[in-house]
mmCIF file of C-alpha atoms in Angstrom:
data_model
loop_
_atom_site.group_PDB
_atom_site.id
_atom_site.type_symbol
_atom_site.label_atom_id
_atom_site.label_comp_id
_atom_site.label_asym_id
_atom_site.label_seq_id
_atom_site.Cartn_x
_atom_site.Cartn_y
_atom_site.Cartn_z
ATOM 1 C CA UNK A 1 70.394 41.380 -13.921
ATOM 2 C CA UNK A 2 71.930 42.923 -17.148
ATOM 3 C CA UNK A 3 75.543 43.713 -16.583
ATOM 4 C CA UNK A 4 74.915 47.090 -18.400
ATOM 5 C CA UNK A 5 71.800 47.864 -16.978
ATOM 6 C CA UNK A 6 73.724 48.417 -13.584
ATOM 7 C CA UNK A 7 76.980 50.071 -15.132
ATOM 8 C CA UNK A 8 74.675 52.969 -16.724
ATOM 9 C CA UNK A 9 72.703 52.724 -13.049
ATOM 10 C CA UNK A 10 76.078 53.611 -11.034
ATOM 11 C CA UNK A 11 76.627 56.011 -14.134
ATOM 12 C CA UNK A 12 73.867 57.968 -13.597
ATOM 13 C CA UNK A 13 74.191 57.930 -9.453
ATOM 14 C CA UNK A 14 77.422 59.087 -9.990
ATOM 15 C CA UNK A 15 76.037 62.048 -11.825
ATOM 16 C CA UNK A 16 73.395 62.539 -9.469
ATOM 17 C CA UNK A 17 75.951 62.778 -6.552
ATOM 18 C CA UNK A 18 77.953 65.316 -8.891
ATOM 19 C CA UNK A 19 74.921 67.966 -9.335
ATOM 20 C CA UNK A 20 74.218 67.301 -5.259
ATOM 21 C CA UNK A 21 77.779 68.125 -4.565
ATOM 22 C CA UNK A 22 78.084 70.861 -7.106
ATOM 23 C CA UNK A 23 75.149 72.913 -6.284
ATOM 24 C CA UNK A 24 75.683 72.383 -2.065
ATOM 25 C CA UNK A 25 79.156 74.048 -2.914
ATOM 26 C CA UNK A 26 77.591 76.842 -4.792
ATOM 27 C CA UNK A 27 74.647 77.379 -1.616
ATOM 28 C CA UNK A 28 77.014 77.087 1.220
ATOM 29 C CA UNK A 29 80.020 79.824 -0.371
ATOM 30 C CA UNK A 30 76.729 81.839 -1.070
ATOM 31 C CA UNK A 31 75.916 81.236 2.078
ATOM 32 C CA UNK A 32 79.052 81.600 4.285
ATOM 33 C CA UNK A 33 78.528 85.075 5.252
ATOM 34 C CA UNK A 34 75.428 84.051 7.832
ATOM 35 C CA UNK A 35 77.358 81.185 9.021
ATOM 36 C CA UNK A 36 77.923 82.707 12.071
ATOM 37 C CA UNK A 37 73.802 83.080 12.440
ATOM 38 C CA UNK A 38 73.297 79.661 12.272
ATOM 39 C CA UNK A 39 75.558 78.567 14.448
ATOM 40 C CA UNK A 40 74.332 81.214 16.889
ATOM 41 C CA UNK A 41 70.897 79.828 15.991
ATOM 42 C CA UNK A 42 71.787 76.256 16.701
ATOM 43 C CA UNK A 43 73.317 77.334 20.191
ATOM 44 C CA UNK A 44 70.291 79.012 21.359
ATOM 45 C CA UNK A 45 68.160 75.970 20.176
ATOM 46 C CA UNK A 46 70.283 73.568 22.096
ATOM 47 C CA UNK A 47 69.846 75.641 24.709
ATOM 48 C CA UNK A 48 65.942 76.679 24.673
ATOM 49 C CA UNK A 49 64.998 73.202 23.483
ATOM 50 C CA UNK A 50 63.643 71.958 26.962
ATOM 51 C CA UNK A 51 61.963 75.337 27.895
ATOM 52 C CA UNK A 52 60.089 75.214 24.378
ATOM 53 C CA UNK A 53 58.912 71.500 24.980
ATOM 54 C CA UNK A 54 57.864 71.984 28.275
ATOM 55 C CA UNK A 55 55.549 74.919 27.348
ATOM 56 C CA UNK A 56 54.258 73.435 24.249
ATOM 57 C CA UNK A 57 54.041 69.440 25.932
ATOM 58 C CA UNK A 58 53.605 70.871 29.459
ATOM 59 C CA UNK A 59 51.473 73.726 29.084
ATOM 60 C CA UNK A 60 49.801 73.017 25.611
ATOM 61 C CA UNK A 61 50.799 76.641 24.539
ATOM 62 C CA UNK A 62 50.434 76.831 20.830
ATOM 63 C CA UNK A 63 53.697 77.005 19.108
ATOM 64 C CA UNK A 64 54.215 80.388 17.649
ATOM 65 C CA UNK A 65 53.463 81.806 21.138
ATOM 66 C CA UNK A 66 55.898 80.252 23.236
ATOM 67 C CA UNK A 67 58.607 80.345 20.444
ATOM 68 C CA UNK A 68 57.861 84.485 20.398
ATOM 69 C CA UNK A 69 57.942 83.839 24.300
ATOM 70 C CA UNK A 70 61.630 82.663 23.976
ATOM 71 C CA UNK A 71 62.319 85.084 21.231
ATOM 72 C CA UNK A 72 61.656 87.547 23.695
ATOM 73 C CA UNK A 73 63.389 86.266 26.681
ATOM 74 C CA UNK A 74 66.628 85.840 24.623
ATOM 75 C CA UNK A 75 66.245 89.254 23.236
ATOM 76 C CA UNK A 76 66.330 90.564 26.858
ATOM 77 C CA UNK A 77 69.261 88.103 27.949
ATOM 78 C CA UNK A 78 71.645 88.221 24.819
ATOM 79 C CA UNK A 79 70.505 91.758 23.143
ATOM 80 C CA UNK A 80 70.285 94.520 25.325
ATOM 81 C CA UNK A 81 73.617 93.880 27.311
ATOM 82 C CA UNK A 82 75.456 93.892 23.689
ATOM 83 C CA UNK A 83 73.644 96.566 22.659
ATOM 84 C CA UNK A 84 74.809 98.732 26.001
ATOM 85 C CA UNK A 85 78.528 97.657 25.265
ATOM 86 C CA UNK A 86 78.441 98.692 21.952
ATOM 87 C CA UNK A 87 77.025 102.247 23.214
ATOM 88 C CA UNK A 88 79.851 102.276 25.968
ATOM 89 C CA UNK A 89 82.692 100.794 23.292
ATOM 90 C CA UNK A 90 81.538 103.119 20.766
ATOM 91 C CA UNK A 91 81.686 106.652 22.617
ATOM 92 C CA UNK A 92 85.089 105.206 24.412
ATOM 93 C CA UNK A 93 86.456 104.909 21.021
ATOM 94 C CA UNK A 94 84.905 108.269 19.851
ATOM 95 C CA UNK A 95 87.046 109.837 22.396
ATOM 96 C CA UNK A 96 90.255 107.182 22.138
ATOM 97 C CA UNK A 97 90.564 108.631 18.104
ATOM 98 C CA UNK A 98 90.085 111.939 18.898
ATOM 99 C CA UNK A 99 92.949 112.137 22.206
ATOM 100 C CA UNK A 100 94.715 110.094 20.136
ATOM 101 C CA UNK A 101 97.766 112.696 19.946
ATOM 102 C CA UNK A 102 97.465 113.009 24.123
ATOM 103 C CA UNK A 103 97.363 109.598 24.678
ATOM 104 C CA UNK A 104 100.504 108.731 22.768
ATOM 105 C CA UNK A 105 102.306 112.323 24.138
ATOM 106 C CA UNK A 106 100.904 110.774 27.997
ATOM 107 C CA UNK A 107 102.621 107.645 27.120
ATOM 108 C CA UNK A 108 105.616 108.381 25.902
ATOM 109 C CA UNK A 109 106.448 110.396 28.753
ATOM 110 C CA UNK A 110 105.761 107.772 31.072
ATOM 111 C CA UNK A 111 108.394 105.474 29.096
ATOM 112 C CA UNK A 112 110.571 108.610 29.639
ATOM 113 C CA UNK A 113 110.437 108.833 33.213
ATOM 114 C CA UNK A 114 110.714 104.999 34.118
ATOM 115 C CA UNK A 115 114.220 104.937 31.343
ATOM 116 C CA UNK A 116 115.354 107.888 33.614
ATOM 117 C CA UNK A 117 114.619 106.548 36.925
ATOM 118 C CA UNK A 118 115.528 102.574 36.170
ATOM 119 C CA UNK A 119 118.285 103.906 34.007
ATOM 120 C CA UNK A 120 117.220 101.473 31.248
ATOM 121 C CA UNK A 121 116.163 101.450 27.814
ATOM 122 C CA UNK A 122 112.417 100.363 26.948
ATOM 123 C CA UNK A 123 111.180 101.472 23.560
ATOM 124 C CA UNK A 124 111.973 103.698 21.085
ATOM 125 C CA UNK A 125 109.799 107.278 20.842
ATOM 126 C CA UNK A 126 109.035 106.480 17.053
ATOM 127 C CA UNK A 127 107.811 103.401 17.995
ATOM 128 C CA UNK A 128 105.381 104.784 20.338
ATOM 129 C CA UNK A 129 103.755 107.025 17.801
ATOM 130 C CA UNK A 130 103.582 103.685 15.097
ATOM 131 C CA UNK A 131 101.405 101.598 17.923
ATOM 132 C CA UNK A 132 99.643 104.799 19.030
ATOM 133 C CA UNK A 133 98.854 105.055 14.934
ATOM 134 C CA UNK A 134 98.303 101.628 14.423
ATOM 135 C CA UNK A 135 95.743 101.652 17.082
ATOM 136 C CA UNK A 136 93.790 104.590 16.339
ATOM 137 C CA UNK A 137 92.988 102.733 12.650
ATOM 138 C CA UNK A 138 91.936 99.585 14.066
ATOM 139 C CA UNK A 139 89.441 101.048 17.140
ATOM 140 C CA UNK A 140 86.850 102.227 13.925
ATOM 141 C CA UNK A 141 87.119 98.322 12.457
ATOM 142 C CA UNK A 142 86.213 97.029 16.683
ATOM 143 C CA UNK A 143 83.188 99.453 16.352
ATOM 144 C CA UNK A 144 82.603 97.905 12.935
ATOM 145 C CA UNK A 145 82.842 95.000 14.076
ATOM 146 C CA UNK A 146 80.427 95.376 16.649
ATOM 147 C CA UNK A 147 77.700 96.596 14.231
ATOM 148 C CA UNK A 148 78.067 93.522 12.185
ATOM 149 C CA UNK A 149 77.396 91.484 15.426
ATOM 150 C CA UNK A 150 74.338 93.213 15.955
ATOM 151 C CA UNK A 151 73.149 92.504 12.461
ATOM 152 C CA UNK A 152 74.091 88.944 12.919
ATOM 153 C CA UNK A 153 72.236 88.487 15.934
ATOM 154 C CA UNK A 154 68.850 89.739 13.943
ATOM 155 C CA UNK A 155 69.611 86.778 11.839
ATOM 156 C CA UNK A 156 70.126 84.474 14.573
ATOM 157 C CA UNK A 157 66.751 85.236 16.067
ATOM 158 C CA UNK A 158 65.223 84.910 12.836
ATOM 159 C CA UNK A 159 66.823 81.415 12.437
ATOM 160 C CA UNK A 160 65.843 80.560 15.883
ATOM 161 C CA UNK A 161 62.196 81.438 15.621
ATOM 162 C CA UNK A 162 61.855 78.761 12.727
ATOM 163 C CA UNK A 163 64.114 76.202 14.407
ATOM 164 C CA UNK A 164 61.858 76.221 17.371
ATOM 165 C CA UNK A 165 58.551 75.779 15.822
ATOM 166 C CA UNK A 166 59.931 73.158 13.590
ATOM 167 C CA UNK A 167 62.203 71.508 16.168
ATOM 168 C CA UNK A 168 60.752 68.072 15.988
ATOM 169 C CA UNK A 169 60.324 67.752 12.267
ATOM 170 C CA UNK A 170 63.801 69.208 11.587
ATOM 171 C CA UNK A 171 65.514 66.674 14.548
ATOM 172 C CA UNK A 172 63.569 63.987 12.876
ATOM 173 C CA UNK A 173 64.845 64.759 9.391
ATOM 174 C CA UNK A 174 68.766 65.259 10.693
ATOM 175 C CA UNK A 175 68.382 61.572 12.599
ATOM 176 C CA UNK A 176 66.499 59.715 9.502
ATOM 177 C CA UNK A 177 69.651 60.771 7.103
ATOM 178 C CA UNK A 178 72.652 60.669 9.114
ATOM 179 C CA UNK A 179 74.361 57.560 7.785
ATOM 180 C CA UNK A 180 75.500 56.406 10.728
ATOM 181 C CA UNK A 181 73.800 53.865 13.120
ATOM 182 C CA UNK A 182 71.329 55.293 15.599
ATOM 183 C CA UNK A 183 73.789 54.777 18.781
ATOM 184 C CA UNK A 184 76.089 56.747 16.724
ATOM 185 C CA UNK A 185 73.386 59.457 15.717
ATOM 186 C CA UNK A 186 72.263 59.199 19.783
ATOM 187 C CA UNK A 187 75.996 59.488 20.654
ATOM 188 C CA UNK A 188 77.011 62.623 18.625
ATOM 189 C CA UNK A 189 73.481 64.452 19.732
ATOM 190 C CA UNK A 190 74.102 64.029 23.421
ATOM 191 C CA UNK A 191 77.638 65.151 23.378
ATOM 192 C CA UNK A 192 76.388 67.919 21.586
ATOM 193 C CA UNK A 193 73.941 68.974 23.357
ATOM 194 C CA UNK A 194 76.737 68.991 26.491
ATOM 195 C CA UNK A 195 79.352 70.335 24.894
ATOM 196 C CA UNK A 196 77.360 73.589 23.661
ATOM 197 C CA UNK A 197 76.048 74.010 26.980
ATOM 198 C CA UNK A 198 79.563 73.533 28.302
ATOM 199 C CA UNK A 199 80.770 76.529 26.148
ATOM 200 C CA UNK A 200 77.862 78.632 25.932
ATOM 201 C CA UNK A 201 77.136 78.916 29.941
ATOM 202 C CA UNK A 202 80.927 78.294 30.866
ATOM 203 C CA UNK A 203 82.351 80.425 28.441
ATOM 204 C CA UNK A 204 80.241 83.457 30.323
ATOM 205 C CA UNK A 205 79.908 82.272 33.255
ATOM 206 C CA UNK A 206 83.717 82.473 33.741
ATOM 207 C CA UNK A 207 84.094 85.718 31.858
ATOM 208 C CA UNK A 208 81.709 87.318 34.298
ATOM 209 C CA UNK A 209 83.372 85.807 37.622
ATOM 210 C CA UNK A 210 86.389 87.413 36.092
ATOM 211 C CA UNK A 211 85.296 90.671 35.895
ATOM 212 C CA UNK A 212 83.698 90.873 39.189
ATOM 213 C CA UNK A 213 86.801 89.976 40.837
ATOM 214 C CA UNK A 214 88.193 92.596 38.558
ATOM 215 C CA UNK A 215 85.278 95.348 39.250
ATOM 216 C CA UNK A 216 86.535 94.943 43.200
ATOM 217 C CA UNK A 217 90.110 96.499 42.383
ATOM 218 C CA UNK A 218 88.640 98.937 40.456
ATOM 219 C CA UNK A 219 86.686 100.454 43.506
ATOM 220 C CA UNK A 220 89.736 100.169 45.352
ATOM 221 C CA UNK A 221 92.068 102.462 43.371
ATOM 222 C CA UNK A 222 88.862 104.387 42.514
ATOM 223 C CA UNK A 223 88.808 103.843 38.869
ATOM 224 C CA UNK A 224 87.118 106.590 36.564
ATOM 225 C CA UNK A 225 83.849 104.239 35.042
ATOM 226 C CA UNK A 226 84.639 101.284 36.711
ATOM 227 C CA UNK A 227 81.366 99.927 34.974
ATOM 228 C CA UNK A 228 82.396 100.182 31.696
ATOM 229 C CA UNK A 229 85.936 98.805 32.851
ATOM 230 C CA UNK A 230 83.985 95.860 34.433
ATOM 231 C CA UNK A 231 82.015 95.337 30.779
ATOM 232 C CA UNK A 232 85.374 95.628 28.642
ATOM 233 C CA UNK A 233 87.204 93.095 31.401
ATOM 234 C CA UNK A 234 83.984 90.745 30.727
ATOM 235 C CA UNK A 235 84.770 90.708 27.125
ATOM 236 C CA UNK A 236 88.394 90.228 26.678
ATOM 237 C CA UNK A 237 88.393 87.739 29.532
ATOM 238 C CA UNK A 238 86.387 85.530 26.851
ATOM 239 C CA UNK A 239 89.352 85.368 24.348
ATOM 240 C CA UNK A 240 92.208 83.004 24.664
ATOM 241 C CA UNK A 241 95.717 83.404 26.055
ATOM 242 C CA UNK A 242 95.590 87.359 26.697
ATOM 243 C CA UNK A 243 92.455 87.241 28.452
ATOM 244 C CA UNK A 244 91.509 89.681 30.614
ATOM 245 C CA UNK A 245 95.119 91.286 30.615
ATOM 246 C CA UNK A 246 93.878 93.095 27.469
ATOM 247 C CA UNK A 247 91.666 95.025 29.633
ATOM 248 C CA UNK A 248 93.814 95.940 33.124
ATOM 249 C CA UNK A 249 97.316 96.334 31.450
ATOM 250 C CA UNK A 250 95.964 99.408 28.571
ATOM 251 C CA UNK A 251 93.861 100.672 32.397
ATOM 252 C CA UNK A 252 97.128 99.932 34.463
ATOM 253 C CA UNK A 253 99.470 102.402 31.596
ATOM 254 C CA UNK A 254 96.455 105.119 31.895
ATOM 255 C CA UNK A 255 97.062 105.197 35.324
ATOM 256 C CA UNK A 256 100.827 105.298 35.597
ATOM 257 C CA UNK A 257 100.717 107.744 33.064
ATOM 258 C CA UNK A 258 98.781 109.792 34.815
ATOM 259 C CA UNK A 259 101.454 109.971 37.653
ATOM 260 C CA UNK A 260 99.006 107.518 39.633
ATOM 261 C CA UNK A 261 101.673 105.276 40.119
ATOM 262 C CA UNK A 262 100.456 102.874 42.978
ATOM 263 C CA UNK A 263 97.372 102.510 41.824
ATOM 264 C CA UNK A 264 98.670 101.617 38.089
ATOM 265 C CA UNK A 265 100.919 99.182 40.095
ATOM 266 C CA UNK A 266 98.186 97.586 41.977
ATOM 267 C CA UNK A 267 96.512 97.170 39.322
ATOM 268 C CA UNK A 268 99.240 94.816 37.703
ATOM 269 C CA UNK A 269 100.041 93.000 40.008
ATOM 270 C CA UNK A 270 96.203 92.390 41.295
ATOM 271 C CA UNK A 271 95.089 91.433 37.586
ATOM 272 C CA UNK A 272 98.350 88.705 36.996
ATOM 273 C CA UNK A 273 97.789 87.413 40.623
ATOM 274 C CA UNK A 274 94.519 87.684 41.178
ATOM 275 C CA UNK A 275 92.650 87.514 37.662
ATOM 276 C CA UNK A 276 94.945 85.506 36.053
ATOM 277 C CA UNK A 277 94.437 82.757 38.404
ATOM 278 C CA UNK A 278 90.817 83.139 38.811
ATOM 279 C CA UNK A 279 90.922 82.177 34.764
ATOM 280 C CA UNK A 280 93.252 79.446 35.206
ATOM 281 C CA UNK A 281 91.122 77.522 38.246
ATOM 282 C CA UNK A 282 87.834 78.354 36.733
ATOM 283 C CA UNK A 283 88.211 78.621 32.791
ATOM 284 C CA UNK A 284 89.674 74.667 32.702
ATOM 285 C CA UNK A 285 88.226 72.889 35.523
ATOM 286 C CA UNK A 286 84.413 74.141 34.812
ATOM 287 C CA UNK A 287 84.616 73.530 31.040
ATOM 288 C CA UNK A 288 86.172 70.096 32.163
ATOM 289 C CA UNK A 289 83.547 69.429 34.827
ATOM 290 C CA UNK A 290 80.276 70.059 32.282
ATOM 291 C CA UNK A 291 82.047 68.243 29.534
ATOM 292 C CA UNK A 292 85.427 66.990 30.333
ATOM 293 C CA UNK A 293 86.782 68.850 27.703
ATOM 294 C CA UNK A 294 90.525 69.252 27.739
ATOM 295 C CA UNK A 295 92.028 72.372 28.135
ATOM 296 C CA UNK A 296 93.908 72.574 24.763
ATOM 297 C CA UNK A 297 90.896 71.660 22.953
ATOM 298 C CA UNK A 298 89.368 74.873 24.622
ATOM 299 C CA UNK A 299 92.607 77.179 23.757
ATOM 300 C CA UNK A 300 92.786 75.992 20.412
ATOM 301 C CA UNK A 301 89.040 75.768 19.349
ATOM 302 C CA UNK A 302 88.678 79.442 20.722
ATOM 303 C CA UNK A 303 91.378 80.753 18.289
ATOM 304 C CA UNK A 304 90.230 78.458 14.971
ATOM 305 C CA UNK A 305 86.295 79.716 16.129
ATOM 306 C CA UNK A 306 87.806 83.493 16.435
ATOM 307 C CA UNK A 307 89.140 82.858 13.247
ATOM 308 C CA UNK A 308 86.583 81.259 11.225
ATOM 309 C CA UNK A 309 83.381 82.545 13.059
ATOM 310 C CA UNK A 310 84.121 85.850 14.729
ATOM 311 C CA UNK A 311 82.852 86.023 18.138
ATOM 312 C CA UNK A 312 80.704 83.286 18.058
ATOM 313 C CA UNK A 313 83.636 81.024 17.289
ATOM 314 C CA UNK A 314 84.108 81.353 21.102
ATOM 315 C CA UNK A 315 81.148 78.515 21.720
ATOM 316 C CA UNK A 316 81.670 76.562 18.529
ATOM 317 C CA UNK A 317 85.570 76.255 17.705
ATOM 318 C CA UNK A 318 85.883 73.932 21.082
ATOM 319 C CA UNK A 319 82.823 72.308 19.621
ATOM 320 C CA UNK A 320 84.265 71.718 16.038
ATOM 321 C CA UNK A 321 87.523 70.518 17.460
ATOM 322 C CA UNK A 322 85.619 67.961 19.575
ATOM 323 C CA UNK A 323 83.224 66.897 17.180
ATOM 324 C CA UNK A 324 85.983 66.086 15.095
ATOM 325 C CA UNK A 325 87.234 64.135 17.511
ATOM 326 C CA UNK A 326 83.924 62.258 18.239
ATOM 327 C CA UNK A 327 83.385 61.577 14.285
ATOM 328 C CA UNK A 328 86.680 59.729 14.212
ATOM 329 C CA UNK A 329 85.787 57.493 17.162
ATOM 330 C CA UNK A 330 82.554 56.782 15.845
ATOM 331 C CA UNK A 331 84.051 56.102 12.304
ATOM 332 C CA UNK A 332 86.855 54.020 14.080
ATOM 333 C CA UNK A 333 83.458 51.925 15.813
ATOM 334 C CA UNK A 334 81.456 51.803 12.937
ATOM 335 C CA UNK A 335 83.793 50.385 10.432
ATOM 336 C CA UNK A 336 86.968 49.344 11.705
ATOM 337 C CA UNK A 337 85.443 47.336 14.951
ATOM 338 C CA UNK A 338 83.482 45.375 12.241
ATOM 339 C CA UNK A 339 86.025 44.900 9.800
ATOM 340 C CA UNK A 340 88.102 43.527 12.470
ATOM 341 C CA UNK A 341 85.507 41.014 14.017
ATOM 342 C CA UNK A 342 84.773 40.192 10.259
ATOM 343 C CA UNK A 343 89.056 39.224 9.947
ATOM 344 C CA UNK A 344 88.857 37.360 13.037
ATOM 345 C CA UNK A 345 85.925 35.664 12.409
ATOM 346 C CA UNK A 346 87.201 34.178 8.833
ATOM 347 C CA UNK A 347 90.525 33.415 10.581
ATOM 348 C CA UNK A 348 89.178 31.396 12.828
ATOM 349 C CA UNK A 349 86.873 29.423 9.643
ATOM 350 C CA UNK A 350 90.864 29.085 8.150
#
């Protein structure tokens, strides 16, 4: 074959490869904003996968129905609890803005009294008032923030409607262009499939078992709305490092500064004793069990997801971490192994 034929050939793949490139760029920072859809799309297909083939292969149920089925079953599952936090959250904040001044004032006489009766020095007044300001500007962006959740969420069933009628066609499609071998493509779909089930049941599984143990000290020192403290526990407990302490140590200064002082105190000590270790046995070793993910990959991956994703960063920054992870051991099998065996082999021809 012409020498030139196949330098203008590689030219114009080249070129080809530039426009694909070019023009994926363009779609996915057009695109970026419903990121976080997708990938909330993608966990709930992982997820319903087996319920939708066993009432379309099972049952015979046409498609459309039993995806509208699951639709609806998520809706009640995922929706309606967010959408009775973000009533709670957004009336507690309503009221946070507006005490503001009271809140502050309640505080900074607390700081008063314990300087006067420990005889040391904590924090300043002025600095008080700065948190206490700082705070009342970001509770509007958390109700904000929870809005744009709930519009991501419509997207994300949206998504998920599609993905589950065309589930075959679409797994099909993903398998025939991977460029990878097919143990490689079977490989990286099962550890998938475990590792969002690992963070997607885990995750809340764990952040639930945290607030119940948490809900029990609230009906001891007779909290005011121990519900709504049990729903706010539920969520922080689902963010890394801080946890749950984001929830009982604001509820443990309310108290004290409401001259409940062993009840404030209980509730310290019972949520770093008794909360904090129900997150360390249960938050590792259950993530580990389903998936035998380490426990740094689930720190870190939940504060890159937080960061990149929002909230549902929680479920996919473990996942991206340990996909990455997975991608170099299958690159290290498909192409190092073989050049390898390839070396030894022509040594052993020398």
């Amino acid at each position: 074959m012409d020498e030139s034929f196949i330098h203008q050939n590689r030219i114009r793949q080249l070129f080809f490869l530039f426009c694909i490139v070019l023009l994926g760029v363009l779609l996915a920072l057009e695109l970026a904003g419903f990121l976080p859809a997708l990938l909330g799309a993608v966990t709930l297909y992982v997820l319903m996968r087996w319920f939708m083939n066993y009432l379309v292969i099972t049952k015979s149920w046409p498609k459309p129905l039993a995806a509208s089925v699951i639709l609806l079953l998520c809706l009640v599952v995922v929706l309606i609890p967010i959408a009775g936090l973000v009533g709670m959250l957004s009336s507690k904040v309503a009221f946070a803005i507006e005490h503001s001044n009271e809140m502050i004032n309640s505080l900074k006489s607390l700081i008063a009294q314990l300087e006067k009766t420990f005889n040391i020095s904590l924090i300043s007044p002025d600095t008080i008032t700065e948190l206490g300001n700082m705070i009342a500007q970001t509770l509007p962006k958390l109700i904000s923030a929870t809005f744009s959740t709930l519009g991501t969420l419509f997207f994300v069933f949206f998504l998920l409607y599609f993905m589950l009628v065309n589930g075959p066609e679409m797994e099909a499609a993903l398998y025939e262009y991977m460029p990878l071998k097919d143990e490689s493509v079977d490989q990286i779909g099962r550890e998938m499939h475990t590792m969002v089930v690992s963070n997607a049941v885990g995750i809340p599984v764990i952040a639930i078992l945290q607030g119940v143990v948490a809900l029990v000290a609230y009906f001891i020192v007779g909290v005011k709305e121990p519900w709504f403290w049990f729903g706010f526990t539920c969520i922080t407990a689902m963010l890394p490092i801080v946890g749950a302490a984001l929830a009982y140590v604001p509820l443990a200064i309310i108290l004290l500064a409401g001259q409940q002082t062993w009840q404030g105190i209980f509730i310290l000590i019972y949520g770093f004793g008794v909360i904090g270790t129900v997150d360390n046995i249960f938050r590792f070793t259950l993530a580990k069990k389903i998936a035998n993910v380490h426990p740094l990959i689930t720190v870190f991956g939940v504060i890159i997801g937080l960061k990149l994703f929002g909230f549902i960063g929680l479920i996919f920054g473990p996942i991206l971490i340990s996909l990455f992870i997975l991608l170099l051991k299958i690159y290290t099998q498909e192409f190092f192994v073989k050049q390898r065996e390839l070396h030894r082999h022509g040594s052993r021809h020398i």
